[in-house]
Amino acid sequence: MKPGTSSASAALAALIARSQRIVAFTGAGISTESGIPDFRSPGGIWSRMQPIDFRDFMSSIEMRREAWRRKAVIDQDFQQAAPNRGHRALAALVSHGAMSAIITQNIDGLHQASGVPADKVIELHGNGTYATCLDCGQRYELAPIMVAFERDETVPECDACGGIVKSATVSFGQAMPQAAMARAQAESTACDLFIVLGSSLVVYPAAGFPALAKRRGAKLVIINREETDQDGSADLVVHGEIGATLGEAVGVA
Ligand code: APR
Ligand code: ZN
């Protein structure tokens, strides 16, 4: 069923009203209305640069320098970004107790910035708003790192152990966060409504969670501008804007 926006919002509102335990699964598409480009839309991040594989990042300081150069560019969009209507609608569902968790592939921290408690946000690909030492786990705030990097491209190392410091995101080739994966698995299994918002569903293992929820009996909704290869198994597909569709369904401006 692929109705226009308003009938889609009504259909989505009906599914939400009938659900006891809702889980959202978000991708970069929920943040484009906040000014952060996604990865695979025309003009998206991967149309402008290739991802740096974790093994390459670890193998040379030059690759680490290139990674921090990109971070400096991408962070300009992050700094300007504020939660949008889609984020606010999810935050409302969480605060009403209807939504048990938001599984996100995003690293922008906008779900937390919209007021969703951090323990309700499951970050599968980490978080790009701070950095950590890959050896001892020490947390580092980005601001001082970026000041030093802008000054003379100093690549950060851990003050405590001399280890490599990296943005707290999960790169291609890097191990997935076990605790987050286990929580996402448990939430996908326990929910009765699983709503995908703004993901091309091409990156695994993350993209396996909608199918898991569906297999375990949940209703599956996909709200995405473009078709995904899981549309065929969804109970409701909306090829439209997340902010309008979800905001209207939840009654959030
Ligand atoms: N409303 C609805 N859909 C949107 C909107 C919007 N406002 N903006 C973009 N989209 C859709 C695009 O059509 C696209 O299909 O969101 C989808 C975003 O897909 P991707 O750019 O592939 O992002 P995502 O699925 O989150 O990527 C997954 O890939 O590169 C890795 O680690 C990165 O977490 C990321 C992962
Ligand atoms: Zn360290």
Short mmCIF file of C-alpha atoms and ligand atoms in Angstrom, two decimals:
data_model
loop_
_atom_site.label_atom_id
_atom_site.label_comp_id
_atom_site.label_asym_id
_atom_site.label_seq_id
_atom_site.Cartn_x
_atom_site.Cartn_y
_atom_site.Cartn_z
CA MET A 1 0.00 0.00 0.00
CA LYS A 2 1.70 3.24 -1.10
CA PRO A 3 -0.80 6.07 -0.55
CA GLY A 4 -0.07 9.79 -0.87
CA THR A 5 1.35 11.61 2.18
CA SER A 6 -1.88 12.40 4.07
CA SER A 7 -3.49 8.97 3.63
CA ALA A 8 -0.07 7.46 4.40
CA SER A 9 0.06 9.44 7.63
CA ALA A 10 -3.43 8.23 8.51
CA ALA A 11 -2.45 4.62 7.81
CA LEU A 12 0.73 5.06 9.88
CA ALA A 13 -1.23 6.69 12.72
CA ALA A 14 -3.60 3.69 12.76
CA LEU A 15 -0.69 1.23 13.00
CA ILE A 16 0.89 3.30 15.80
CA ALA A 17 -2.42 3.46 17.70
CA ARG A 18 -2.78 -0.35 17.56
CA SER A 19 0.80 -1.05 18.74
CA GLN A 20 2.05 -1.82 22.24
CA ARG A 21 5.79 -1.67 21.59
CA ILE A 22 7.22 0.32 18.69
CA VAL A 23 10.84 0.43 17.52
CA ALA A 24 12.23 2.96 15.05
CA PHE A 25 15.19 2.20 12.80
CA THR A 26 16.74 5.37 11.39
CA GLY A 27 19.24 6.10 8.67
CA ALA A 28 20.82 9.24 7.26
CA GLY A 29 17.55 10.13 5.54
CA ILE A 30 16.02 11.36 8.79
CA SER A 31 18.77 13.97 9.13
CA THR A 32 18.72 15.46 5.61
CA GLU A 33 15.89 17.80 6.67
CA SER A 34 18.38 19.08 9.29
CA GLY A 35 20.90 19.91 6.57
CA ILE A 36 23.12 16.83 6.95
CA PRO A 37 23.64 15.11 3.57
CA ASP A 38 22.96 11.39 3.40
CA PHE A 39 25.33 8.91 1.77
CA ARG A 40 23.65 7.46 -1.32
CA SER A 41 21.22 10.08 -2.58
CA PRO A 42 22.47 12.04 -5.61
CA GLY A 43 25.11 14.42 -4.19
CA GLY A 44 25.39 12.34 -1.03
CA ILE A 45 28.64 11.83 0.86
CA TRP A 46 29.71 8.69 -1.03
CA SER A 47 29.24 10.51 -4.34
CA ARG A 48 31.97 12.93 -3.20
CA MET A 49 34.46 10.65 -1.44
CA GLN A 50 35.18 6.97 -0.84
CA PRO A 51 34.81 5.59 2.71
CA ILE A 52 38.14 5.03 4.53
CA ASP A 53 38.31 1.39 5.59
CA PHE A 54 39.28 0.83 9.23
CA ARG A 55 42.34 -1.21 8.21
CA ASP A 56 43.59 1.65 6.07
CA PHE A 57 42.95 4.09 8.91
CA MET A 58 45.06 1.92 11.23
CA SER A 59 47.78 1.30 8.69
CA SER A 60 49.04 4.83 8.11
CA ILE A 61 49.14 8.21 9.75
CA GLU A 62 48.49 9.73 6.30
CA MET A 63 45.13 7.90 6.10
CA ARG A 64 44.35 9.08 9.64
CA ARG A 65 45.19 12.64 8.58
CA GLU A 66 42.83 12.27 5.56
CA ALA A 67 40.10 10.91 7.85
CA TRP A 68 40.40 13.94 10.16
CA ARG A 69 40.36 16.28 7.12
CA ARG A 70 37.01 14.77 6.11
CA LYS A 71 35.75 14.96 9.66
CA ALA A 72 36.50 18.68 9.70
CA VAL A 73 34.43 19.14 6.52
CA ILE A 74 31.50 16.95 7.56
CA ASP A 75 31.41 18.50 11.04
CA GLN A 76 30.55 21.88 9.51
CA ASP A 77 27.14 20.39 8.58
CA PHE A 78 26.85 18.76 12.01
CA GLN A 79 27.49 22.03 13.86
CA GLN A 80 24.64 23.80 12.04
CA ALA A 81 22.25 20.87 12.38
CA ALA A 82 19.30 20.82 14.76
CA PRO A 83 16.68 18.08 15.19
CA ASN A 84 13.86 18.33 12.64
CA ARG A 85 10.16 17.39 12.65
CA GLY A 86 10.96 13.71 12.14
CA HIS A 87 13.25 13.64 15.17
CA ARG A 88 10.65 15.53 17.23
CA ALA A 89 7.91 13.10 16.25
CA LEU A 90 10.05 10.14 17.39
CA ALA A 91 10.90 11.95 20.63
CA ALA A 92 7.16 12.39 21.24
CA LEU A 93 6.52 8.67 20.72
CA VAL A 94 9.35 7.85 23.17
CA SER A 95 8.09 10.29 25.79
CA HIS A 96 4.51 8.92 25.45
CA GLY A 97 5.94 5.48 26.25
CA ALA A 98 4.85 4.08 22.86
CA MET A 99 8.41 3.64 21.52
CA SER A 100 10.80 1.40 23.43
CA ALA A 101 13.97 2.23 21.44
CA ILE A 102 15.41 3.99 18.42
CA ILE A 103 17.95 1.86 16.58
CA THR A 104 20.03 4.30 14.57
CA GLN A 105 22.78 4.02 11.97
CA ASN A 106 23.37 7.75 12.34
CA ILE A 107 26.33 9.27 14.16
CA ASP A 108 25.02 12.86 14.44
CA GLY A 109 23.53 12.65 17.94
CA LEU A 110 20.30 14.35 16.74
CA HIS A 111 18.00 11.83 18.44
CA GLN A 112 19.57 12.68 21.81
CA ALA A 113 19.52 16.40 20.90
CA SER A 114 15.75 16.10 20.28
CA GLY A 115 15.27 15.00 23.90
CA VAL A 116 15.32 11.21 23.52
CA PRO A 117 17.10 9.77 26.61
CA ALA A 118 20.49 8.35 25.58
CA ASP A 119 19.55 4.90 26.92
CA LYS A 120 16.70 4.76 24.37
CA VAL A 121 19.06 5.36 21.42
CA ILE A 122 20.95 2.32 20.15
CA GLU A 123 23.87 3.55 18.03
CA LEU A 124 24.93 0.75 15.68
CA HIS A 125 27.57 2.85 13.90
CA GLY A 126 28.80 4.75 16.94
CA ASN A 127 28.70 8.47 17.47
CA GLY A 128 30.63 11.18 15.68
CA THR A 129 30.22 13.90 18.32
CA TYR A 130 33.24 12.72 20.36
CA ALA A 131 36.40 10.60 19.94
CA THR A 132 37.94 7.67 21.85
CA CYS A 133 41.31 5.98 22.20
CA LEU A 134 41.17 2.66 20.35
CA ASP A 135 43.52 1.09 22.91
CA CYS A 136 42.32 2.21 26.34
CA GLY A 137 38.88 3.62 25.51
CA GLN A 138 39.62 7.07 26.97
CA ARG A 139 37.00 9.59 25.72
CA TYR A 140 38.15 12.81 24.02
CA GLU A 141 36.00 15.85 23.19
CA LEU A 142 36.27 16.93 19.55
CA ALA A 143 36.77 20.67 20.00
CA PRO A 144 40.41 20.61 21.21
CA ILE A 145 41.26 17.91 18.66
CA MET A 146 39.84 20.00 15.81
CA VAL A 147 41.58 23.18 17.00
CA ALA A 148 44.95 21.38 16.96
CA PHE A 149 44.13 19.75 13.63
CA GLU A 150 43.06 23.00 11.98
CA ARG A 151 46.29 24.59 13.26
CA ASP A 152 48.83 22.14 11.84
CA GLU A 153 47.01 18.90 10.99
CA THR A 154 48.14 17.31 14.24
CA VAL A 155 46.72 13.75 14.29
CA PRO A 156 45.52 13.03 17.86
CA GLU A 157 47.11 10.36 20.04
CA CYS A 158 46.03 9.26 23.49
CA ASP A 159 47.58 11.25 26.37
CA ALA A 160 47.04 8.30 28.68
CA CYS A 161 48.54 5.45 26.65
CA GLY A 162 49.81 6.83 23.34
CA GLY A 163 47.14 4.86 21.47
CA ILE A 164 45.39 5.92 18.27
CA VAL A 165 42.45 8.33 18.84
CA LYS A 166 39.52 8.02 16.42
CA SER A 167 36.07 9.54 16.09
CA ALA A 168 33.75 7.22 18.03
CA THR A 169 32.10 6.00 14.81
CA VAL A 170 32.21 2.48 13.37
CA SER A 171 34.02 2.46 10.03
CA PHE A 172 33.72 -0.14 7.30
CA GLY A 173 35.95 -3.06 8.35
CA GLN A 174 35.66 -2.17 12.04
CA ALA A 175 33.93 -4.52 14.52
CA MET A 176 30.30 -3.69 15.27
CA PRO A 177 29.57 -2.67 18.90
CA GLN A 178 28.49 -5.94 20.53
CA ALA A 179 26.29 -4.46 23.24
CA ALA A 180 24.42 -2.24 20.77
CA MET A 181 23.93 -5.17 18.38
CA ALA A 182 22.56 -7.34 21.20
CA ARG A 183 20.13 -4.62 22.30
CA ALA A 184 19.00 -4.00 18.72
CA GLN A 185 18.38 -7.73 18.31
CA ALA A 186 16.33 -7.87 21.53
CA GLU A 187 14.26 -4.79 20.62
CA SER A 188 13.64 -5.98 17.05
CA THR A 189 12.45 -9.32 18.42
CA ALA A 190 10.17 -7.84 21.09
CA CYS A 191 8.39 -5.09 19.14
CA ASP A 192 5.05 -5.31 17.37
CA LEU A 193 5.70 -2.35 15.05
CA PHE A 194 9.08 -1.63 13.38
CA ILE A 195 9.35 1.68 11.53
CA VAL A 196 12.27 2.22 9.11
CA LEU A 197 12.95 5.91 8.52
CA GLY A 198 15.39 7.16 5.87
CA SER A 199 17.62 4.22 5.09
CA SER A 200 18.55 2.58 1.79
CA LEU A 201 18.87 -0.69 3.77
CA VAL A 202 22.03 -1.70 1.89
CA VAL A 203 24.51 -1.92 4.79
CA TYR A 204 24.53 -5.12 6.84
CA PRO A 205 24.35 -6.29 9.58
CA ALA A 206 22.26 -3.17 10.43
CA ALA A 207 19.84 -3.74 7.53
CA GLY A 208 19.06 -7.20 8.92
CA PHE A 209 16.98 -5.81 11.80
CA PRO A 210 13.84 -4.85 9.81
CA ALA A 211 13.66 -8.38 8.37
CA LEU A 212 14.22 -9.87 11.84
CA ALA A 213 11.34 -7.83 13.30
CA LYS A 214 9.09 -8.89 10.43
CA ARG A 215 10.03 -12.58 10.85
CA ARG A 216 9.19 -12.32 14.56
CA GLY A 217 5.69 -11.06 13.75
CA ALA A 218 6.00 -7.27 13.89
CA LYS A 219 4.30 -5.01 11.38
CA LEU A 220 6.95 -3.37 9.19
CA VAL A 221 6.69 0.22 7.94
CA ILE A 222 9.26 1.78 5.59
CA ILE A 223 9.25 5.54 5.07
CA ASN A 224 11.90 6.40 2.50
CA ARG A 225 12.14 8.70 -0.54
CA GLU A 226 13.38 5.82 -2.67
CA GLU A 227 12.49 2.17 -2.99
CA THR A 228 14.39 -0.31 -0.81
CA ASP A 229 14.76 -4.02 -1.42
CA GLN A 230 12.69 -4.71 1.72
CA ASP A 231 9.66 -2.75 0.47
CA GLY A 232 8.07 -6.00 -0.70
CA SER A 233 7.85 -7.38 2.82
CA ALA A 234 6.58 -4.16 4.44
CA ASP A 235 2.99 -3.70 5.63
CA LEU A 236 3.14 0.00 4.72
CA VAL A 237 5.58 1.74 2.35
CA VAL A 238 5.68 5.52 1.98
CA HIS A 239 7.97 6.99 -0.66
CA GLY A 240 7.86 10.49 0.76
CA GLU A 241 9.35 12.94 3.24
CA ILE A 242 9.85 11.67 6.77
CA GLY A 243 9.16 14.97 8.53
CA ALA A 244 5.75 15.48 6.95
CA THR A 245 4.66 11.84 6.99
CA LEU A 246 5.68 11.04 10.56
CA GLY A 247 4.97 14.50 11.95
CA GLU A 248 1.38 14.36 10.61
CA ALA A 249 0.87 10.79 11.88
CA VAL A 250 2.07 11.67 15.40
CA GLY A 251 0.56 15.17 15.47
CA VAL A 252 3.90 16.99 15.85
CA ALA A 253 4.57 20.23 13.98
N1 APR B 1 12.66 11.66 3.77
C1 APR B 1 12.62 10.35 3.40
N2 APR B 1 13.68 9.68 2.89
C2 APR B 1 14.83 10.37 2.74
C3 APR B 1 14.96 11.73 3.09
C4 APR B 1 13.81 12.36 3.63
N3 APR B 1 13.83 13.65 4.01
N4 APR B 1 16.24 12.11 2.81
C5 APR B 1 16.87 11.04 2.30
N5 APR B 1 16.04 9.99 2.26
C6 APR B 1 16.35 8.61 1.87
C7 APR B 1 17.18 8.47 0.62
O1 APR B 1 16.33 8.33 -0.51
C8 APR B 1 17.99 7.20 0.88
O2 APR B 1 17.36 6.05 0.31
O3 APR B 1 17.16 8.10 2.91
C9 APR B 1 18.00 7.07 2.40
C10 APR B 1 19.37 7.24 3.00
O4 APR B 1 20.15 6.14 2.56
P1 APR B 1 21.75 6.19 2.73
O5 APR B 1 22.26 7.49 2.25
O6 APR B 1 22.28 4.93 2.14
O7 APR B 1 21.98 6.20 4.31
P2 APR B 1 21.90 4.98 5.31
O8 APR B 1 20.91 3.96 4.85
O9 APR B 1 21.76 5.54 6.67
O10 APR B 1 23.38 4.35 5.18
C11 APR B 1 23.68 3.28 6.05
O11 APR B 1 25.96 3.35 5.30
O12 APR B 1 27.84 4.51 4.72
C12 APR B 1 27.24 3.82 5.74
O13 APR B 1 27.71 4.12 8.00
C13 APR B 1 27.01 4.70 6.94
O14 APR B 1 25.24 4.51 8.56
C14 APR B 1 25.51 4.62 7.18
C15 APR B 1 25.12 3.36 6.44
ZN ZN B 2 44.59 5.35 25.35
#
